[in-house]
PDB file of C-alpha atoms and ligand atoms in Angstrom:
ATOM      1  CA  MET A   1      -4.727  37.955 -24.449  1.00 32.00           C
ATOM      2  CA  THR A   2      -3.741  38.716 -20.631  1.00 33.00           C
ATOM      3  CA  GLU A   3      -0.671  37.056 -19.135  1.00 34.00           C
ATOM      4  CA  PRO A   4      -1.619  34.712 -16.242  1.00 33.00           C
ATOM      5  CA  SER A   5      -1.088  36.825 -13.195  1.00 35.00           C
ATOM      6  CA  ARG A   6       1.497  35.733 -10.234  1.00 34.00           C
ATOM      7  CA  SER A   7      -1.102  33.838  -7.724  1.00 36.00           C
ATOM      8  CA  ASP A   8      -2.695  31.601 -11.058  1.00 36.00           C
ATOM      9  CA  THR A   9       0.802  30.415 -11.838  1.00 37.00           C
ATOM     10  CA  PRO A  10       1.768  27.327  -9.849  1.00 38.00           C
ATOM     11  CA  ASP A  11       4.886  27.987  -7.655  1.00 41.00           C
ATOM     12  CA  LEU A  12       7.115  24.781  -8.875  1.00 41.00           C
ATOM     13  CA  GLN A  13      10.153  25.653  -6.320  1.00 44.00           C
ATOM     14  CA  THR A  14       7.898  25.921  -3.077  1.00 41.00           C
ATOM     15  CA  ASN A  15       4.830  23.814  -4.105  1.00 45.00           C
ATOM     16  CA  PRO A  16       6.263  20.829  -6.651  1.00 49.00           C
ATOM     17  CA  PRO A  17       3.883  18.793  -8.245  1.00 53.00           C
ATOM     18  CA  ALA A  18       2.663  15.842  -5.608  1.00 50.00           C
ATOM     19  CA  ALA A  19       4.430  12.449  -6.483  1.00 53.00           C
ATOM     20  CA  PRO A  20       1.880   9.918  -7.439  1.00 53.00           C
ATOM     21  CA  ARG A  21       0.581   8.296  -4.389  1.00 57.00           C
ATOM     22  CA  LYS A  22       1.893   4.678  -4.223  1.00 64.00           C
ATOM     23  CA  ARG A  23      -0.565   1.995  -3.671  1.00 69.00           C
ATOM     24  CA  ARG A  24       0.155  -0.916  -1.182  1.00 79.00           C
ATOM     25  CA  PRO A  25       0.439  -4.061  -3.108  1.00 87.00           C
ATOM     26  CA  PRO A  26      -2.686  -6.324  -2.951  1.00 94.00           C
ATOM     27  CA  ARG A  27      -2.927  -9.125  -0.077  1.00 97.00           C
ATOM     28  CA  ARG A  28      -4.644 -12.184  -0.971  1.00 97.00           C
ATOM     29  CA  VAL A  29      -6.838 -13.393   2.372  1.00 98.00           C
ATOM     30  CA  GLU A  30      -9.161 -16.284   2.963  1.00 98.00           C
ATOM     31  CA  VAL A  31     -12.238 -16.514   5.105  1.00 98.00           C
ATOM     32  CA  SER A  32     -11.155 -18.974   7.816  1.00 98.00           C
ATOM     33  CA  ARG A  33     -14.216 -18.285  10.433  1.00 98.00           C
ATOM     34  CA  VAL A  34     -17.795 -16.802   9.765  1.00 98.00           C
ATOM     35  CA  GLN A  35     -19.816 -15.570  13.435  1.00 98.00           C
ATOM     36  CA  ILE A  36     -23.595 -14.150  13.079  1.00 98.00           C
ATOM     37  CA  LEU A  37     -23.474 -11.468  15.816  1.00 98.00           C
ATOM     38  CA  SER A  38     -26.663 -10.363  15.508  1.00 98.00           C
ATOM     39  CA  PRO A  39     -29.453 -10.410  12.381  1.00 98.00           C
ATOM     40  CA  ALA A  40     -27.433  -7.757  10.718  1.00 98.00           C
ATOM     41  CA  MET A  41     -23.886  -8.205  11.698  1.00 98.00           C
ATOM     42  CA  ARG A  42     -21.482 -10.729  10.260  1.00 98.00           C
ATOM     43  CA  ARG A  43     -18.051 -10.687  11.915  1.00 98.00           C
ATOM     44  CA  ILE A  44     -15.344 -12.496   9.292  1.00 98.00           C
ATOM     45  CA  THR A  45     -11.859 -13.592  10.202  1.00 98.00           C
ATOM     46  CA  LEU A  46      -9.565 -13.049   7.235  1.00 98.00           C
ATOM     47  CA  THR A  47      -6.613 -15.015   7.148  1.00 98.00           C
ATOM     48  CA  GLY A  48      -3.343 -15.808   5.097  1.00 98.00           C
ATOM     49  CA  ALA A  49       0.136 -15.530   5.011  1.00 98.00           C
ATOM     50  CA  GLU A  50       0.163 -12.182   2.674  1.00 97.00           C
ATOM     51  CA  LEU A  51      -1.081 -10.618   6.204  1.00 97.00           C
ATOM     52  CA  GLN A  52       2.713 -10.418   7.732  1.00 96.00           C
ATOM     53  CA  GLY A  53       3.482  -6.682   8.106  1.00 95.00           C
ATOM     54  CA  PHE A  54      -0.174  -5.637   8.087  1.00 96.00           C
ATOM     55  CA  GLU A  55      -0.366  -3.137  11.138  1.00 94.00           C
ATOM     56  CA  VAL A  56      -2.618  -0.523  12.286  1.00 96.00           C
ATOM     57  CA  SER A  57      -1.414   2.252  14.184  1.00 93.00           C
ATOM     58  CA  ASP A  58      -4.611   4.367  14.991  1.00 96.00           C
ATOM     59  CA  PRO A  59      -7.889   3.432  15.863  1.00 98.00           C
ATOM     60  CA  ALA A  60     -10.977   3.418  13.268  1.00 98.00           C
ATOM     61  CA  SER A  61      -8.691   3.070  10.424  1.00 98.00           C
ATOM     62  CA  TYR A  62      -9.666   1.609   6.962  1.00 98.00           C
ATOM     63  CA  MET A  63      -8.955  -0.971   4.370  1.00 98.00           C
ATOM     64  CA  LYS A  64      -9.972  -1.877   0.865  1.00 97.00           C
ATOM     65  CA  LEU A  65     -11.731  -5.594   0.138  1.00 98.00           C
ATOM     66  CA  ILE A  66     -11.577  -6.587  -3.388  1.00 98.00           C
ATOM     67  CA  PHE A  67     -15.091  -8.921  -3.816  1.00 98.00           C
ATOM     68  CA  PRO A  68     -15.489 -11.304  -6.715  1.00 97.00           C
ATOM     69  CA  GLU A  69     -17.486 -10.397  -9.423  1.00 94.00           C
ATOM     70  CA  PRO A  70     -20.755 -12.127 -10.768  1.00 90.00           C
ATOM     71  CA  GLY A  71     -19.509 -15.577 -11.966  1.00 90.00           C
ATOM     72  CA  GLN A  72     -16.165 -15.257 -10.505  1.00 93.00           C
ATOM     73  CA  LEU A  73     -15.072 -17.849  -7.752  1.00 92.00           C
ATOM     74  CA  GLU A  74     -12.512 -15.124  -6.539  1.00 95.00           C
ATOM     75  CA  PRO A  75     -11.427 -11.970  -7.283  1.00 96.00           C
ATOM     76  CA  GLU A  76      -8.609 -11.584  -9.813  1.00 94.00           C
ATOM     77  CA  ARG A  77      -5.496 -10.278  -8.204  1.00 94.00           C
ATOM     78  CA  PRO A  78      -5.246  -6.435  -9.221  1.00 90.00           C
ATOM     79  CA  LEU A  79      -2.372  -4.837 -10.774  1.00 87.00           C
ATOM     80  CA  PRO A  80      -0.421  -2.459  -8.256  1.00 75.00           C
ATOM     81  CA  ASP A  81      -0.703   0.413 -10.334  1.00 79.00           C
ATOM     82  CA  GLY A  82      -3.495  -0.704 -12.380  1.00 83.00           C
ATOM     83  CA  PRO A  83      -7.481   0.248 -12.619  1.00 86.00           C
ATOM     84  CA  ARG A  84      -9.210   0.020  -9.567  1.00 86.00           C
ATOM     85  CA  ALA A  85     -11.418  -3.139  -9.059  1.00 89.00           C
ATOM     86  CA  LYS A  86     -15.242  -2.412  -9.443  1.00 89.00           C
ATOM     87  CA  SER A  87     -16.160  -4.219  -6.213  1.00 96.00           C
ATOM     88  CA  MET A  88     -13.933  -2.842  -3.872  1.00 97.00           C
ATOM     89  CA  ARG A  89     -15.321  -1.427  -0.492  1.00 98.00           C
ATOM     90  CA  THR A  90     -14.158   0.373   2.389  1.00 98.00           C
ATOM     91  CA  TYR A  91     -14.140  -1.521   5.757  1.00 98.00           C
ATOM     92  CA  THR A  92     -12.658  -1.329   9.432  1.00 98.00           C
ATOM     93  CA  PRO A  93      -9.672  -3.706  10.372  1.00 98.00           C
ATOM     94  CA  LEU A  94     -11.411  -4.364  13.769  1.00 98.00           C
ATOM     95  CA  ALA A  95      -8.861  -6.940  15.534  1.00 97.00           C
ATOM     96  CA  VAL A  96      -5.411  -7.383  13.792  1.00 97.00           C
ATOM     97  CA  ARG A  97      -3.623 -10.613  15.116  1.00 97.00           C
ATOM     98  CA  PRO A  98      -0.391 -10.060  13.307  1.00 94.00           C
ATOM     99  CA  VAL A  99       1.275 -13.384  14.879  1.00 95.00           C
ATOM    100  CA  VAL A 100      -1.336 -15.389  13.521  1.00 97.00           C
ATOM    101  CA  CYS A 101      -2.156 -13.505  10.252  1.00 97.00           C
ATOM    102  CA  GLU A 102      -5.474 -12.774  11.150  1.00 98.00           C
ATOM    103  CA  ILE A 103      -8.110  -9.880  10.881  1.00 98.00           C
ATOM    104  CA  ASP A 104     -11.490  -9.439  11.912  1.00 98.00           C
ATOM    105  CA  VAL A 105     -13.966  -7.790   9.800  1.00 98.00           C
ATOM    106  CA  ASP A 106     -17.685  -7.065  10.945  1.00 98.00           C
ATOM    107  CA  PHE A 107     -19.863  -6.119   8.144  1.00 98.00           C
ATOM    108  CA  VAL A 108     -23.254  -4.729   8.131  1.00 98.00           C
ATOM    109  CA  LEU A 109     -25.932  -6.664   6.002  1.00 98.00           C
ATOM    110  CA  HIS A 110     -27.937  -3.910   4.502  1.00 98.00           C
ATOM    111  CA  GLY A 111     -29.293  -5.672   1.373  1.00 96.00           C
ATOM    112  CA  GLU A 112     -27.920  -4.845  -2.030  1.00 94.00           C
ATOM    113  CA  GLY A 113     -24.227  -4.239  -2.622  1.00 97.00           C
ATOM    114  CA  PRO A 114     -21.325  -6.358  -3.553  1.00 97.00           C
ATOM    115  CA  ALA A 115     -19.770  -6.184   0.091  1.00 98.00           C
ATOM    116  CA  SER A 116     -23.177  -6.725   1.800  1.00 98.00           C
ATOM    117  CA  SER A 117     -24.449  -9.617  -0.511  1.00 97.00           C
ATOM    118  CA  TRP A 118     -20.873 -11.347  -0.369  1.00 98.00           C
ATOM    119  CA  ALA A 119     -20.665 -11.054   3.741  1.00 98.00           C
ATOM    120  CA  ALA A 120     -24.377 -12.525   3.510  1.00 98.00           C
ATOM    121  CA  GLN A 121     -23.159 -15.729   1.830  1.00 97.00           C
ATOM    122  CA  ALA A 122     -19.574 -15.639   3.407  1.00 98.00           C
ATOM    123  CA  GLN A 123     -18.136 -19.335   3.904  1.00 98.00           C
ATOM    124  CA  VAL A 124     -14.914 -20.796   5.255  1.00 98.00           C
ATOM    125  CA  GLY A 125     -12.080 -20.871   2.243  1.00 98.00           C
ATOM    126  CA  GLN A 126     -13.436 -17.915   0.249  1.00 98.00           C
ATOM    127  CA  VAL A 127     -10.996 -15.461  -1.059  1.00 98.00           C
ATOM    128  CA  LEU A 128     -10.795 -11.842  -0.911  1.00 98.00           C
ATOM    129  CA  PHE A 129      -8.159  -9.464  -1.842  1.00 98.00           C
ATOM    130  CA  LEU A 130      -7.037  -6.380   0.760  1.00 97.00           C
ATOM    131  CA  MET A 131      -5.435  -3.341   0.467  1.00 95.00           C
ATOM    132  CA  GLY A 132      -4.185  -0.582   2.948  1.00 95.00           C
ATOM    133  CA  PRO A 133      -4.274   0.092   5.723  1.00 96.00           C
ATOM    134  CA  GLY A 134      -5.557   3.775   5.382  1.00 96.00           C
ATOM    135  CA  PRO A 135      -5.243   6.276   8.266  1.00 95.00           C
ATOM    136  CA  GLY A 136      -7.717   6.361  11.115  1.00 97.00           C
ATOM    137  CA  TYR A 137      -8.740   8.856  13.838  1.00 97.00           C
ATOM    138  CA  LYS A 138      -5.503  10.537  15.606  1.00 94.00           C
ATOM    139  CA  LEU A 139      -6.728  10.581  19.073  1.00 91.00           C
ATOM    140  CA  PRO A 140      -5.771  13.738  20.517  1.00 86.00           C
ATOM    141  CA  ALA A 141      -3.200  12.731  23.667  1.00 80.00           C
ATOM    142  CA  ASP A 142      -4.993  14.552  26.752  1.00 83.00           C
ATOM    143  CA  ALA A 143      -8.474  14.832  25.957  1.00 92.00           C
ATOM    144  CA  PRO A 144     -10.433  14.233  28.965  1.00 95.00           C
ATOM    145  CA  ALA A 145     -13.965  13.387  27.376  1.00 96.00           C
ATOM    146  CA  TYR A 146     -15.333  11.849  23.830  1.00 97.00           C
ATOM    147  CA  LEU A 147     -18.530  11.684  22.136  1.00 98.00           C
ATOM    148  CA  LEU A 148     -18.973   8.870  19.428  1.00 98.00           C
ATOM    149  CA  ILE A 149     -21.787   9.667  17.395  1.00 98.00           C
ATOM    150  CA  GLY A 150     -22.436   6.867  14.760  1.00 98.00           C
ATOM    151  CA  ASP A 151     -24.447   3.951  13.123  1.00 98.00           C
ATOM    152  CA  ASP A 152     -24.196   0.101  12.731  1.00 98.00           C
ATOM    153  CA  SER A 153     -21.318   0.840   9.711  1.00 98.00           C
ATOM    154  CA  ALA A 154     -18.865   2.438  12.321  1.00 98.00           C
ATOM    155  CA  LEU A 155     -19.709  -0.107  15.149  1.00 98.00           C
ATOM    156  CA  PRO A 156     -16.645  -1.395  14.329  1.00 98.00           C
ATOM    157  CA  ALA A 157     -14.485   1.842  14.193  1.00 98.00           C
ATOM    158  CA  PHE A 158     -16.194   2.874  17.607  1.00 98.00           C
ATOM    159  CA  GLU A 159     -14.822  -0.429  19.250  1.00 97.00           C
ATOM    160  CA  THR A 160     -11.303  -0.025  18.302  1.00 97.00           C
ATOM    161  CA  ILE A 161     -11.845   3.905  19.504  1.00 96.00           C
ATOM    162  CA  LEU A 162     -13.161   2.484  22.892  1.00 95.00           C
ATOM    163  CA  ALA A 163     -10.355  -0.107  23.272  1.00 94.00           C
ATOM    164  CA  SER A 164      -7.843   2.669  22.686  1.00 94.00           C
ATOM    165  CA  LEU A 165      -8.693   5.402  25.374  1.00 93.00           C
ATOM    166  CA  SER A 166      -6.968   6.426  28.307  1.00 90.00           C
ATOM    167  CA  ASP A 167      -8.290   5.152  31.506  1.00 90.00           C
ATOM    168  CA  THR A 168      -9.199   8.285  32.701  1.00 92.00           C
ATOM    169  CA  ALA A 169     -11.190   9.383  29.697  1.00 94.00           C
ATOM    170  CA  THR A 170     -15.078   9.554  29.765  1.00 95.00           C
ATOM    171  CA  VAL A 171     -17.057   8.525  26.666  1.00 96.00           C
ATOM    172  CA  GLN A 172     -20.614   8.859  25.951  1.00 97.00           C
ATOM    173  CA  VAL A 173     -21.603   7.026  22.990  1.00 97.00           C
ATOM    174  CA  ILE A 174     -24.781   7.078  21.069  1.00 98.00           C
ATOM    175  CA  MET A 175     -24.963   4.436  18.190  1.00 98.00           C
ATOM    176  CA  GLU A 176     -28.023   4.185  15.769  1.00 98.00           C
ATOM    177  CA  VAL A 177     -29.191   0.621  14.701  1.00 98.00           C
ATOM    178  CA  THR A 178     -31.857  -0.928  12.581  1.00 98.00           C
ATOM    179  CA  GLY A 179     -33.406  -2.990  15.426  1.00 98.00           C
ATOM    180  CA  SER A 180     -32.942  -3.818  19.279  1.00 97.00           C
ATOM    181  CA  ALA A 181     -31.674  -7.236  18.234  1.00 98.00           C
ATOM    182  CA  GLU A 182     -28.609  -5.228  17.097  1.00 98.00           C
ATOM    183  CA  GLU A 183     -27.342  -3.842  20.746  1.00 97.00           C
ATOM    184  CA  ARG A 184     -24.073  -6.016  22.316  1.00 95.00           C
ATOM    185  CA  ALA A 185     -21.620  -5.401  24.244  1.00 94.00           C
ATOM    186  CA  LEU A 186     -18.873  -2.947  23.562  1.00 93.00           C
ATOM    187  CA  PRO A 187     -15.527  -3.068  25.010  1.00 88.00           C
ATOM    188  CA  ASP A 188     -15.257  -1.924  28.728  1.00 82.00           C
ATOM    189  CA  ALA A 189     -13.910   1.758  28.839  1.00 79.00           C
ATOM    190  CA  PRO A 190     -13.736   2.596  32.817  1.00 78.00           C
ATOM    191  CA  HIS A 191     -15.892   5.801  32.424  1.00 89.00           C
ATOM    192  CA  SER A 192     -18.124   5.005  29.263  1.00 90.00           C
ATOM    193  CA  ALA A 193     -21.899   5.135  28.959  1.00 95.00           C
ATOM    194  CA  VAL A 194     -23.254   3.475  25.620  1.00 96.00           C
ATOM    195  CA  GLN A 195     -26.888   4.524  24.307  1.00 97.00           C
ATOM    196  CA  TRP A 196     -28.437   2.405  21.707  1.00 98.00           C
ATOM    197  CA  VAL A 197     -31.487   4.390  19.358  1.00 98.00           C
ATOM    198  CA  VAL A 198     -32.968   2.393  16.873  1.00 98.00           C
ATOM    199  CA  ARG A 199     -33.692   3.520  13.142  1.00 97.00           C
ATOM    200  CA  GLY A 200     -35.714   0.987  11.731  1.00 96.00           C
ATOM    201  CA  LEU A 201     -35.811  -0.728   8.650  1.00 94.00           C
ATOM    202  CA  ASP A 202     -36.189   2.628   6.503  1.00 96.00           C
ATOM    203  CA  ASN A 203     -32.530   3.970   5.290  1.00 96.00           C
ATOM    204  CA  THR A 204     -34.136   6.985   4.469  1.00 97.00           C
ATOM    205  CA  GLN A 205     -34.614   7.793   8.181  1.00 98.00           C
ATOM    206  CA  ALA A 206     -30.985   7.411   8.599  1.00 98.00           C
ATOM    207  CA  GLY A 207     -29.584   9.827  11.320  1.00 98.00           C
ATOM    208  CA  GLN A 208     -32.504  11.066  12.757  1.00 98.00           C
ATOM    209  CA  ALA A 209     -32.795   8.825  15.856  1.00 98.00           C
ATOM    210  CA  LEU A 210     -29.227  10.095  16.504  1.00 98.00           C
ATOM    211  CA  GLU A 211     -30.227  13.852  15.707  1.00 98.00           C
ATOM    212  CA  ALA A 212     -33.213  13.295  18.497  1.00 98.00           C
ATOM    213  CA  ALA A 213     -30.733  11.704  21.110  1.00 98.00           C
ATOM    214  CA  LEU A 214     -27.983  14.323  21.012  1.00 98.00           C
ATOM    215  CA  ARG A 215     -30.848  17.199  21.380  1.00 97.00           C
ATOM    216  CA  GLN A 216     -31.990  15.461  24.415  1.00 97.00           C
ATOM    217  CA  SER A 217     -28.611  14.996  25.693  1.00 96.00           C
ATOM    218  CA  PRO A 218     -26.536  18.124  27.614  1.00 94.00           C
ATOM    219  CA  PRO A 219     -24.665  19.998  25.299  1.00 96.00           C
ATOM    220  CA  PRO A 220     -20.675  18.753  24.842  1.00 97.00           C
ATOM    221  CA  ALA A 221     -18.268  20.582  27.095  1.00 97.00           C
ATOM    222  CA  ALA A 222     -16.124  22.919  25.246  1.00 97.00           C
ATOM    223  CA  ASP A 223     -13.042  19.966  25.994  1.00 96.00           C
ATOM    224  CA  THR A 224     -15.050  17.062  24.389  1.00 97.00           C
ATOM    225  CA  ARG A 225     -13.431  15.463  21.146  1.00 97.00           C
ATOM    226  CA  ILE A 226     -16.565  14.637  19.176  1.00 98.00           C
ATOM    227  CA  TYR A 227     -16.332  11.524  16.293  1.00 98.00           C
ATOM    228  CA  VAL A 228     -19.126  11.427  13.774  1.00 98.00           C
ATOM    229  CA  ALA A 229     -19.572   8.370  11.622  1.00 98.00           C
ATOM    230  CA  CYS A 230     -22.622   7.570   9.489  1.00 98.00           C
ATOM    231  CA  GLU A 231     -24.686   8.088   6.560  1.00 98.00           C
ATOM    232  CA  ALA A 232     -23.114  10.942   4.758  1.00 98.00           C
ATOM    233  CA  SER A 233     -25.891  13.435   4.908  1.00 98.00           C
ATOM    234  CA  ALA A 234     -26.589  12.770   8.162  1.00 98.00           C
ATOM    235  CA  MET A 235     -23.185  13.246   9.416  1.00 98.00           C
ATOM    236  CA  ARG A 236     -23.975  16.779   7.822  1.00 98.00           C
ATOM    237  CA  ARG A 237     -26.829  17.519   9.580  1.00 98.00           C
ATOM    238  CA  ILE A 238     -25.295  16.312  12.972  1.00 98.00           C
ATOM    239  CA  ARG A 239     -22.281  18.434  12.369  1.00 98.00           C
ATOM    240  CA  GLN A 240     -24.680  21.624  12.135  1.00 97.00           C
ATOM    241  CA  LEU A 241     -26.667  20.434  14.757  1.00 98.00           C
ATOM    242  CA  LEU A 242     -23.660  20.453  16.621  1.00 98.00           C
ATOM    243  CA  THR A 243     -21.923  23.933  15.588  1.00 97.00           C
ATOM    244  CA  GLY A 244     -25.426  25.455  15.657  1.00 97.00           C
ATOM    245  CA  GLU A 245     -27.650  24.880  18.368  1.00 96.00           C
ATOM    246  CA  LEU A 246     -25.536  23.048  20.724  1.00 97.00           C
ATOM    247  CA  GLY A 247     -22.855  25.716  20.163  1.00 97.00           C
ATOM    248  CA  VAL A 248     -19.888  23.032  19.351  1.00 98.00           C
ATOM    249  CA  ASP A 249     -16.930  24.672  18.056  1.00 97.00           C
ATOM    250  CA  PRO A 250     -16.214  22.838  14.752  1.00 97.00           C
ATOM    251  CA  SER A 251     -12.237  22.059  15.759  1.00 96.00           C
ATOM    252  CA  GLN A 252     -13.885  19.841  18.626  1.00 96.00           C
ATOM    253  CA  ILE A 253     -15.404  17.352  15.536  1.00 97.00           C
ATOM    254  CA  THR A 254     -14.033  14.723  13.199  1.00 97.00           C
ATOM    255  CA  GLY A 255     -16.909  13.647  10.674  1.00 98.00           C
ATOM    256  CA  ARG A 256     -16.858  10.613   8.611  1.00 98.00           C
ATOM    257  CA  GLY A 257     -19.286  10.011   6.176  1.00 98.00           C
ATOM    258  CA  TYR A 258     -19.123   5.995   5.738  1.00 98.00           C
ATOM    259  CA  TRP A 259     -22.009   5.340   3.260  1.00 98.00           C
ATOM    260  CA  LYS A 260     -24.415   7.338   1.566  1.00 98.00           C
ATOM    261  CA  LEU A 261     -28.009   6.844   0.766  1.00 98.00           C
ATOM    262  CA  GLY A 262     -28.328   6.019  -3.179  1.00 97.00           C
ATOM    263  CA  ASN A 263     -24.641   6.089  -4.066  1.00 97.00           C
ATOM    264  CA  VAL A 264     -22.765   2.943  -4.552  1.00 97.00           C
ATOM    265  CA  ASN A 265     -18.835   2.799  -2.883  1.00 96.00           C
ATOM    266  CA  HIS A 266     -19.068   6.031  -1.274  1.00 96.00           C
ATOM    267  CA  PRO A 267     -15.572   7.562  -1.117  1.00 93.00           C
ATOM    268  CA  ASP A 268     -13.266   6.745   2.074  1.00 93.00           C
ATOM    269  CA  HIS A 269     -12.556  10.437   2.392  1.00 92.00           C
ATOM    270  CA  ASP A 270     -15.808  12.381   3.178  1.00 93.00           C
ATOM    271  CA  TYR A 271     -15.311  14.298   6.230  1.00 94.00           C
ATOM    272  CA  GLY A 272     -18.084  16.484   5.857  1.00 93.00           C
ATOM    273  CA  ASP A 273     -16.403  19.921   5.598  1.00 84.00           C
ATOM    274  CA  ASP A 274     -18.341  21.380   3.470  1.00 83.00           C
ATOM    275  CA  SER A 275     -21.156  21.419   5.411  1.00 75.00           C
TER     276      SER A 275
HETATM  277  C1  FAD B   1     -13.611   4.749   6.491  1.00 89.60           C
HETATM  278  C2  FAD B   1     -14.808   3.673   6.573  1.00 89.60           C
HETATM  279  C3  FAD B   1     -14.771   2.226   7.235  1.00 89.60           C
HETATM  280  C4  FAD B   1     -15.908   1.296   7.175  1.00 89.60           C
HETATM  281  N1  FAD B   1     -16.110   0.244   7.833  1.00 89.60           N
HETATM  282  C5  FAD B   1     -17.100  -0.247   7.763  1.00 89.60           C
HETATM  283  C6  FAD B   1     -17.381  -1.373   8.680  1.00 89.60           C
HETATM  284  O1  FAD B   1     -16.380  -2.198   9.202  1.00 89.60           O
HETATM  285  N2  FAD B   1     -18.188  -2.401   8.183  1.00 89.60           N
HETATM  286  C7  FAD B   1     -19.306  -2.157   7.530  1.00 89.60           C
HETATM  287  O2  FAD B   1     -20.469  -2.442   7.439  1.00 89.60           O
HETATM  288  N3  FAD B   1     -19.211  -0.882   6.969  1.00 89.60           N
HETATM  289  C8  FAD B   1     -18.061  -0.009   6.963  1.00 89.60           C
HETATM  290  N4  FAD B   1     -18.231   0.804   6.264  1.00 89.60           N
HETATM  291  C9  FAD B   1     -19.182   1.475   5.379  1.00 89.60           C
HETATM  292  C10 FAD B   1     -19.066   0.471   3.828  1.00 89.60           C
HETATM  293  O3  FAD B   1     -18.056   1.077   3.204  1.00 89.60           O
HETATM  294  C11 FAD B   1     -20.126   0.949   2.966  1.00 89.60           C
HETATM  295  O4  FAD B   1     -21.312   0.635   3.863  1.00 89.60           O
HETATM  296  C12 FAD B   1     -20.081   0.020   1.430  1.00 89.60           C
HETATM  297  O5  FAD B   1     -21.062   1.250   0.845  1.00 89.60           O
HETATM  298  C13 FAD B   1     -20.720  -1.313   1.369  1.00 89.60           C
HETATM  299  O6  FAD B   1     -20.701  -1.661   0.101  1.00 89.60           O
HETATM  300  P1  FAD B   1     -21.713  -2.636  -0.528  1.00 89.60           P
HETATM  301  O7  FAD B   1     -21.070  -3.300  -1.620  1.00 89.60           O
HETATM  302  O8  FAD B   1     -22.622  -3.425   0.308  1.00 89.60           O
HETATM  303  O9  FAD B   1     -22.791  -1.344  -0.987  1.00 89.60           O
HETATM  304  P2  FAD B   1     -22.808  -0.156  -2.084  1.00 89.60           P
HETATM  305  O10 FAD B   1     -22.908  -0.986  -3.412  1.00 89.60           O
HETATM  306  O11 FAD B   1     -21.891   0.536  -1.610  1.00 89.60           O
HETATM  307  O12 FAD B   1     -24.100   0.496  -2.016  1.00 89.60           O
HETATM  308  C14 FAD B   1     -25.252   0.223  -2.612  1.00 89.60           C
HETATM  309  C15 FAD B   1     -26.705   0.552  -1.757  1.00 89.60           C
HETATM  310  O13 FAD B   1     -26.561   0.196  -0.639  1.00 89.60           O
HETATM  311  C16 FAD B   1     -26.830   1.179   0.572  1.00 89.60           C
HETATM  312  N5  FAD B   1     -25.874   1.007   1.810  1.00 89.60           N
HETATM  313  C17 FAD B   1     -24.510   1.200   1.600  1.00 89.60           C
HETATM  314  N6  FAD B   1     -24.051   0.935   3.019  1.00 89.60           N
HETATM  315  C18 FAD B   1     -24.890   0.884   3.580  1.00 89.60           C
HETATM  316  C19 FAD B   1     -25.276   0.739   4.904  1.00 89.60           C
HETATM  317  N7  FAD B   1     -24.288   0.313   5.861  1.00 89.60           N
HETATM  318  N8  FAD B   1     -26.271   0.751   5.450  1.00 89.60           N
HETATM  319  C20 FAD B   1     -27.680   0.718   4.610  1.00 89.60           C
HETATM  320  N9  FAD B   1     -27.583   1.226   3.395  1.00 89.60           N
HETATM  321  C21 FAD B   1     -26.111   1.203   2.761  1.00 89.60           C
HETATM  322  C22 FAD B   1     -26.044   2.595  -0.461  1.00 89.60           C
HETATM  323  O14 FAD B   1     -26.725   3.599  -0.373  1.00 89.60           O
HETATM  324  C23 FAD B   1     -26.626   1.877  -1.795  1.00 89.60           C
HETATM  325  O15 FAD B   1     -27.878   2.528  -2.245  1.00 89.60           O
HETATM  326  C24 FAD B   1     -17.029   1.950   6.006  1.00 89.60           C
HETATM  327  C25 FAD B   1     -16.729   2.966   5.547  1.00 89.60           C
HETATM  328  C26 FAD B   1     -15.777   3.720   5.555  1.00 89.60           C
HETATM  329  C27 FAD B   1     -15.638   4.939   4.847  1.00 89.60           C
END
């Protein structure tokens, strides 16, 4: 039997095993308002005293929402270090109003799925549990230009990014939605241009309208920071289009797979670095 080589042996002095990540305690929240923004988008306001201390420092941060299982009126409160709830999904805290303990969340109604189905029937007084927040997009301090490429699931994240940009930054947004009735006003950024492109109802086409629009735009300049958030395979294709045909340096790109065609509960940390 051969001895493990030096490089196979964990170096416990310089690389001690990571301490288990401590989960923040779940917070019980109630629906206090439901707004129909468009045929496929609901804005739901969640309220509750347990939101005290919930703070978000970066745009495009995320949180976990736990939905009731079939037959439950409200989800069970998860134990801090217990098993993960089956009906837990990832959402963007769109607007956080700490003084009144409120958060707005925009839900895409895409069809089947515990989160989308729940949002389609949401009513004032219904209960969810919320965990987080998780980290968001660290805006590079002095970037003069941004390009945001994404689909409707990333509309809330893009709103938070637009609201955080400096007055001097220019920003181009390419946003894919299922139909033109989904278009809406986004936060005013002084030098912004928003292009809406339509996917239609066939989700197997996800990302194709984004790729076509990108090919028709001038290639991004070397000082443009690019944020891509959409269906996971589309995000990878867009990364490849940017770094291949369009000659963008990979360091300019931040990628996020927000959902994956045919997969339930796509993970919250799919960055597409493998593409
Ligand atoms: C960091 C982060 C932030 C996010 N923020 C938001 C947000 O603010 N608002 C929002 O609406 N979504 C957001 N998402 C996406 C959301 O987490 C997923 O869409 C999630 O899968 C929805 O759960 P579900 O229970 O409805 O469907 P699931 O049970 O997860 O999936 C069921 C089926 O629906 C399909 N599906 C899932 N999502 C979509 C979609 N958007 N469009 C078309 N088909 C879909 C899946 O491929 C699967 O076949 C975010 C994701 C991440 C990673």
